Amino acid sequence: MKNEGAQGPVQEDPKHYYDYLRQQREIAESLKYASYIQQALYPTESLIARLIPEYFIFFRPREMVSGDFYYVSGHGDNIFIAVGDCTGHGVPGAFMSLLGITFLNEIISRGNFYGAASVLNNMREHVMKALSQTGEESEQKDGIDLAVCILDIRKNKLDFAGAFNPLYMIRNNRLIEVEGDKMPVGIGAEEEKPFTGHSLDLEDNDMLYLFTDGFVDQFGGSNGKKYKYKSFRELLISVSELPMQEQKNRIQGTFEAWKGNQRQLDDVLVCGFRYRFAKPAMI
Amino acid sequence: MKITAFHIMNYRSIVNSGICYLSPDNITSLIGQNESGKTSVLEALRSFYEGQITDDVLRSDQSFPEITCTFLLEEGDRLDEIVDFRLLPADLHEAMGSKHEISLKRKWTNARSNAILIAEPEVLAFYGSLENKRQEMDLRIARSFQELVQQTEHSARELQASEKAVQDARHTLNSLHARLEDTMRVLNKSKKPDERIAAEQENETIRQHMADAESDLKNRLGQVEMEKAAIQSLAEKLNACKQFNEIAAQLNAVAEEAKVKSGLILDAEHQYELCSSDRESRLIGRRLEQLRISRQQVVNTLKDLNENLSIKRKALDRLLDGKNIKDAESEADREHEIEKNYATIEELGLRLFKHVPMFEFFEDFSSLLPNKIDLEDLLNENTRAEGYKAARNFLCVAGLNADFFREKNHRILKQKIENLNSEITIDFQDYWRQNVGKNDKIRINFELEHYDYTQPEKSGKPYLEFWIKDKQERLYPKQRSRGVRWFLSFYLELKATAKENTRNRVMLIDEPGLSLHARAQEDVLKVFEDLKDNLQIIYCTHSPNLIDIQKLYRIMAVQRAKDADEKSETIVLDARSLHEASADTLSPIYSLMGTRLNDRQFIFPKNNLIVEDTITYYYLDAMSRLYGYEGLVHFIPASGPENIPMMANILFGWKIDFGLLTMDNPVCNHVVEFLQATTFFRNDEAVNRKIQSLQGFTGIEDLFSTIDFKRFILQQRIGITVKNTEFIESNNLSRLILATDFCTKLQKEGTHFNDFDEESRRNFEKLFQIIQNMLEQVPVQHSIN
């Protein structure tokens, strides 16, 4: 074992080398299988399309499994959309994302909440409980940055709450930003306070964007700088009128171009939804 | 069926009791001063069942009694089977099908006759509308008859005039005809041209007059025909009216006859009851039989006449509408065919009455156990034998019948009797807890003996002998104290009644246990409690020992409308309006409670709110201060939800206005259901407003959001994914300590209502709104502080 180090086992020791290769293969297979499981937890395209026919999801995990996740479900007149970014990426992030999706499912299916803020409050309790967080200094501060939207298709209202993550809404080429609270879903430095709920009236053709910070924090471009929120907002405004697939292609293209040969820093997730007034028969 | 309410009118001092609801748990106590009318209530109920009243029941204003009882249909009572919906008009099927309770009224029309009838509003409205229609028709017929007579006379006069006019017209025509013949003769004879021209002109004029006269005659003949037809039509109607009036008169006469016959039968029945000899009985019995047959004939005639009159009425109504007689009669027949299938309200009443519980009046003296009774009297049901009823009850309780005594083997029979004596004694001792001396309990024994030569007329015949024994003595029932005898008879009567489970029973008892020691009076209550599942008991009492302080919903107060005036009418107040009763009426309750709570000013007369425990009280008190609740409220903590009924009973008994606020958990919900079913009775709006359960909140702690619960109550940072109350329970935390810590924290930190998050604030705002609505008070600025 003495040869093992940052470079891995030296090739001169065939036994160790083969073991190393076998382990690598096994890990890769495990991760591949784990990624299938993770994908199975995401809402299917047909479910999302049934609830919101015009949408796109640009999801680019950094590794085979991801700490970013998205969630869409429908209950009565309400459509729930959430986009989350768990602490870390790769396997630890993926574990957290599994917890996040499970908790969201549980909270929303139970239905005992008063709005998006209440969902986040509940989520925080679940995460704190699951990770046994009590505010001790020594404990893990893992959490989830999460944005939750509840669309009321009968009243054409949107209820939003965010844990760090904001909501961008583009109406007539004008971007409206709804900021999230500066606290995570999980234990924070300060005593828990309730998340803030934001209620907005929706108009036909409004574009809603929920995203994680993977895109804006990506280094790239000619100077190797972060992409930043300002550029990201401009990008979204520029594509907001386009059909969904076209928007996704432009965003993906922009990301690839920006990243260039740089290493992807974090998982990237951008979700866009075009809100249309429901036809009377559908309500 | 089970009786749930009664309504007595015009019965002795009771003018109108209003609807009085009985206790739903089958034991109702009537309390009130002497001469208040308690016994009248019991007797009225007895009269309802037996259909008999005595002259002293009647009021001087000649209004006759009307007693309505409402019965709850129990499992297995199928109204459609009892009533047979085919006897009901289709319009009533739906309304009757949804009934859970049914009311029957016994109404006296004179001192001796009464009818039992269904008293359901929909049924009464329907039959009332039929009756109104019938009365309207009768009125129309009476009015039309007068008009028809006048019209006929008028038409006859007109016809006479028209016939005279026809005669005149004929006469004119004949004259003209004669004149024409004259002018024709002149014309034929005349040679001169001038004369001929003049004759022709005259001829022409006459012909024109004749044409006019003929036309006039024709018109007048037509007029006569029309008038004759009109008279014919009038005559048909008039005739129908006359026939109707004749039948109606006949009907009245027969009805009067039936009434007389009924009177005679009642007299004869009365005489029959008073007969002192068999011969007299036979004689009057025969007469009674003849009278009954004769009355039945009259009743049959009455029925036929009624039917006939009904058809005539319907036909006449149509005839007066202008239909021809044939159509009118056939339509009337058809309508009658449908209506004759409907049962009358009396028939419906009788059908239902057969299924109501049997009402029995417990009479002390006829029910006392005798020393001995001939077996023959018992088996032949000789009700006149002394102590028959009590002895029969004894056999019933022991589960004995005639077969038991047919056992030939004397030894086996004795053994069986010995076993039974021991069983009965054990059962009786369960209820009669008093001892003779220190530990000596009395035992009940019966023995089968045979008369010996000392009574030659009965020699060898069996009789039953009863004993009440203790260690020292073996005494006949009559040798025992009045209290023991009464209790034994009472015990036997109730046990036997409860055992006869063929039909539900209502036992009416006037002042039970008058001669009993206080402890034995409590034993009476125990007997009631044990038997209440098998029979309903309504009793009058003055004794506090016969009232269960925890079950004041059983009380019904009877008092005079004017406190000091024994001649004023009796009013009956059921548990819901007990607070209106006078202090004297409620004195047995006051005796039990020892003092009037609201006189002591530690509970206020109004705006009291019972909450389930001290912990709830702490939170509510603290939060109402923070919220700045502007109403006046006095929170009264019960020591646990199971004690809420007792608290409610005490406040209820003392006429203290209160509301009840409970949480949404199984124990509290059970308590609320219990109180709604008992103390507060039915679900009316006013009652529901006084009892509020905070839906969705298991405990008071659940009104706080999880964040506030952690921050203000738990004072810990920890993930909580269950209700606050579940968290407290699963972590074995002390609610009391948490509540105390909460109050201390609020005090120390000077917390404001706005420091709580939106969810908590919303819950408490809603709660105080509920309290405000419950207590209906005039807002008082920060009165809590």
PDB file of N, CA, C and O in Angstrom, chain A residues 114, chain B residues 661-665 668-669 672 691-699 702-703 723 763 766-767 770:
ATOM      1  N   TYR A 114     -49.556  26.428   4.613  1.00  0.00           N
ATOM      2  CA  TYR A 114     -50.384  27.578   4.236  1.00  0.00           C
ATOM      3  C   TYR A 114     -49.880  28.288   2.982  1.00  0.00           C
ATOM      4  O   TYR A 114     -50.428  29.290   2.575  1.00  0.00           O
TER       5      TYR A 114
ATOM      6  N   LEU B 661     -64.901  25.450  25.662  1.00  0.00           N
ATOM      7  CA  LEU B 661     -63.944  25.458  24.562  1.00  0.00           C
ATOM      8  C   LEU B 661     -63.075  24.221  24.701  1.00  0.00           C
ATOM      9  O   LEU B 661     -62.392  24.062  25.723  1.00  0.00           O
ATOM     10  N   THR B 662     -63.125  23.356  23.723  1.00  0.00           N
ATOM     11  CA  THR B 662     -62.312  22.141  23.832  1.00  0.00           C
ATOM     12  C   THR B 662     -61.375  22.035  22.643  1.00  0.00           C
ATOM     13  O   THR B 662     -61.557  22.726  21.640  1.00  0.00           O
ATOM     14  N   MET B 663     -60.409  21.157  22.781  1.00  0.00           N
ATOM     15  CA  MET B 663     -59.497  20.907  21.678  1.00  0.00           C
ATOM     16  C   MET B 663     -60.041  19.721  20.869  1.00  0.00           C
ATOM     17  O   MET B 663     -60.963  19.041  21.301  1.00  0.00           O
ATOM     18  N   ASP B 664     -59.440  19.526  19.710  1.00  0.00           N
ATOM     19  CA  ASP B 664     -59.929  18.475  18.814  1.00  0.00           C
ATOM     20  C   ASP B 664     -59.133  17.186  19.070  1.00  0.00           C
ATOM     21  O   ASP B 664     -58.184  16.885  18.360  1.00  0.00           O
ATOM     22  N   ASN B 665     -59.496  16.493  20.133  1.00  0.00           N
ATOM     23  CA  ASN B 665     -58.866  15.195  20.399  1.00  0.00           C
ATOM     24  C   ASN B 665     -59.959  14.226  20.843  1.00  0.00           C
ATOM     25  O   ASN B 665     -61.052  14.659  21.222  1.00  0.00           O
ATOM     26  N   CYS B 668     -61.753  14.871  24.266  1.00  0.00           N
ATOM     27  CA  CYS B 668     -62.578  16.090  24.269  1.00  0.00           C
ATOM     28  C   CYS B 668     -63.795  15.910  23.351  1.00  0.00           C
ATOM     29  O   CYS B 668     -64.901  16.328  23.696  1.00  0.00           O
ATOM     30  N   ASN B 669     -63.562  15.307  22.190  1.00  0.00           N
ATOM     31  CA  ASN B 669     -64.684  15.134  21.260  1.00  0.00           C
ATOM     32  C   ASN B 669     -65.768  14.255  21.880  1.00  0.00           C
ATOM     33  O   ASN B 669     -66.956  14.500  21.707  1.00  0.00           O
ATOM     34  N   VAL B 672     -67.635  16.382  24.316  1.00  0.00           N
ATOM     35  CA  VAL B 672     -68.553  17.307  23.621  1.00  0.00           C
ATOM     36  C   VAL B 672     -69.803  16.552  23.168  1.00  0.00           C
ATOM     37  O   VAL B 672     -70.931  17.008  23.367  1.00  0.00           O
ATOM     38  N   ILE B 691     -70.778  25.578  22.650  1.00  0.00           N
ATOM     39  CA  ILE B 691     -69.756  24.526  22.731  1.00  0.00           C
ATOM     40  C   ILE B 691     -68.918  24.606  21.470  1.00  0.00           C
ATOM     41  O   ILE B 691     -69.444  24.430  20.377  1.00  0.00           O
ATOM     42  N   GLN B 692     -67.656  24.895  21.627  1.00  0.00           N
ATOM     43  CA  GLN B 692     -66.803  24.997  20.448  1.00  0.00           C
ATOM     44  C   GLN B 692     -65.584  24.104  20.614  1.00  0.00           C
ATOM     45  O   GLN B 692     -64.952  24.083  21.664  1.00  0.00           O
ATOM     46  N   SER B 693     -65.310  23.380  19.554  1.00  0.00           N
ATOM     47  CA  SER B 693     -64.118  22.553  19.551  1.00  0.00           C
ATOM     48  C   SER B 693     -63.173  23.167  18.517  1.00  0.00           C
ATOM     49  O   SER B 693     -63.600  23.505  17.426  1.00  0.00           O
ATOM     50  N   LEU B 694     -61.918  23.339  18.895  1.00  0.00           N
ATOM     51  CA  LEU B 694     -60.969  23.956  17.957  1.00  0.00           C
ATOM     52  C   LEU B 694     -60.503  22.904  16.958  1.00  0.00           C
ATOM     53  O   LEU B 694     -59.563  22.143  17.231  1.00  0.00           O
ATOM     54  N   GLN B 695     -61.187  22.848  15.851  1.00  0.00           N
ATOM     55  CA  GLN B 695     -60.922  21.794  14.872  1.00  0.00           C
ATOM     56  C   GLN B 695     -59.476  21.819  14.373  1.00  0.00           C
ATOM     57  O   GLN B 695     -58.967  22.865  14.000  1.00  0.00           O
ATOM     58  N   GLY B 696     -58.858  20.655  14.369  1.00  0.00           N
ATOM     59  CA  GLY B 696     -57.507  20.527  13.831  1.00  0.00           C
ATOM     60  C   GLY B 696     -56.416  20.756  14.878  1.00  0.00           C
ATOM     61  O   GLY B 696     -55.241  20.566  14.587  1.00  0.00           O
ATOM     62  N   PHE B 697     -56.811  21.172  16.092  1.00  0.00           N
ATOM     63  CA  PHE B 697     -55.804  21.423  17.123  1.00  0.00           C
ATOM     64  C   PHE B 697     -55.993  20.428  18.268  1.00  0.00           C
ATOM     65  O   PHE B 697     -56.958  20.497  19.023  1.00  0.00           O
ATOM     66  N   THR B 698     -55.039  19.498  18.363  1.00  0.00           N
ATOM     67  CA  THR B 698     -55.155  18.454  19.376  1.00  0.00           C
ATOM     68  C   THR B 698     -55.003  19.027  20.782  1.00  0.00           C
ATOM     69  O   THR B 698     -55.677  18.616  21.712  1.00  0.00           O
ATOM     70  N   GLY B 699     -54.082  19.964  20.924  1.00  0.00           N
ATOM     71  CA  GLY B 699     -53.866  20.589  22.224  1.00  0.00           C
ATOM     72  C   GLY B 699     -53.632  22.064  22.008  1.00  0.00           C
ATOM     73  O   GLY B 699     -53.382  22.505  20.875  1.00  0.00           O
ATOM     74  N   ASP B 702     -50.732  23.350  19.932  1.00  0.00           N
ATOM     75  CA  ASP B 702     -50.758  23.275  18.472  1.00  0.00           C
ATOM     76  C   ASP B 702     -51.153  24.591  17.816  1.00  0.00           C
ATOM     77  O   ASP B 702     -51.040  24.741  16.606  1.00  0.00           O
ATOM     78  N   LEU B 703     -51.648  25.517  18.619  1.00  0.00           N
ATOM     79  CA  LEU B 703     -51.997  26.806  18.032  1.00  0.00           C
ATOM     80  C   LEU B 703     -50.743  27.616  17.673  1.00  0.00           C
ATOM     81  O   LEU B 703     -50.818  28.566  16.905  1.00  0.00           O
ATOM     82  N   LYS B 723     -46.900  17.390  14.959  1.00  0.00           N
ATOM     83  CA  LYS B 723     -47.604  18.433  15.696  1.00  0.00           C
ATOM     84  C   LYS B 723     -46.884  18.688  17.012  1.00  0.00           C
ATOM     85  O   LYS B 723     -46.280  17.749  17.570  1.00  0.00           O
ATOM     86  N   ASN B 763     -53.810  31.825  14.140  1.00  0.00           N
ATOM     87  CA  ASN B 763     -54.539  30.833  14.951  1.00  0.00           C
ATOM     88  C   ASN B 763     -55.164  31.469  16.186  1.00  0.00           C
ATOM     89  O   ASN B 763     -56.310  31.206  16.521  1.00  0.00           O
ATOM     90  N   LYS B 766     -58.060  33.815  15.370  1.00  0.00           N
ATOM     91  CA  LYS B 766     -59.254  33.014  15.073  1.00  0.00           C
ATOM     92  C   LYS B 766     -59.899  32.508  16.382  1.00  0.00           C
ATOM     93  O   LYS B 766     -61.101  32.567  16.569  1.00  0.00           O
ATOM     94  N   LEU B 767     -59.030  32.074  17.275  1.00  0.00           N
ATOM     95  CA  LEU B 767     -59.515  31.553  18.558  1.00  0.00           C
ATOM     96  C   LEU B 767     -60.279  32.632  19.335  1.00  0.00           C
ATOM     97  O   LEU B 767     -61.379  32.388  19.840  1.00  0.00           O
ATOM     98  N   ILE B 770     -63.604  33.257  17.968  1.00  0.00           N
ATOM     99  CA  ILE B 770     -64.546  32.201  18.370  1.00  0.00           C
ATOM    100  C   ILE B 770     -65.077  32.478  19.777  1.00  0.00           C
ATOM    101  O   ILE B 770     -66.277  32.410  20.043  1.00  0.00           O
TER     102      ILE B 770
END
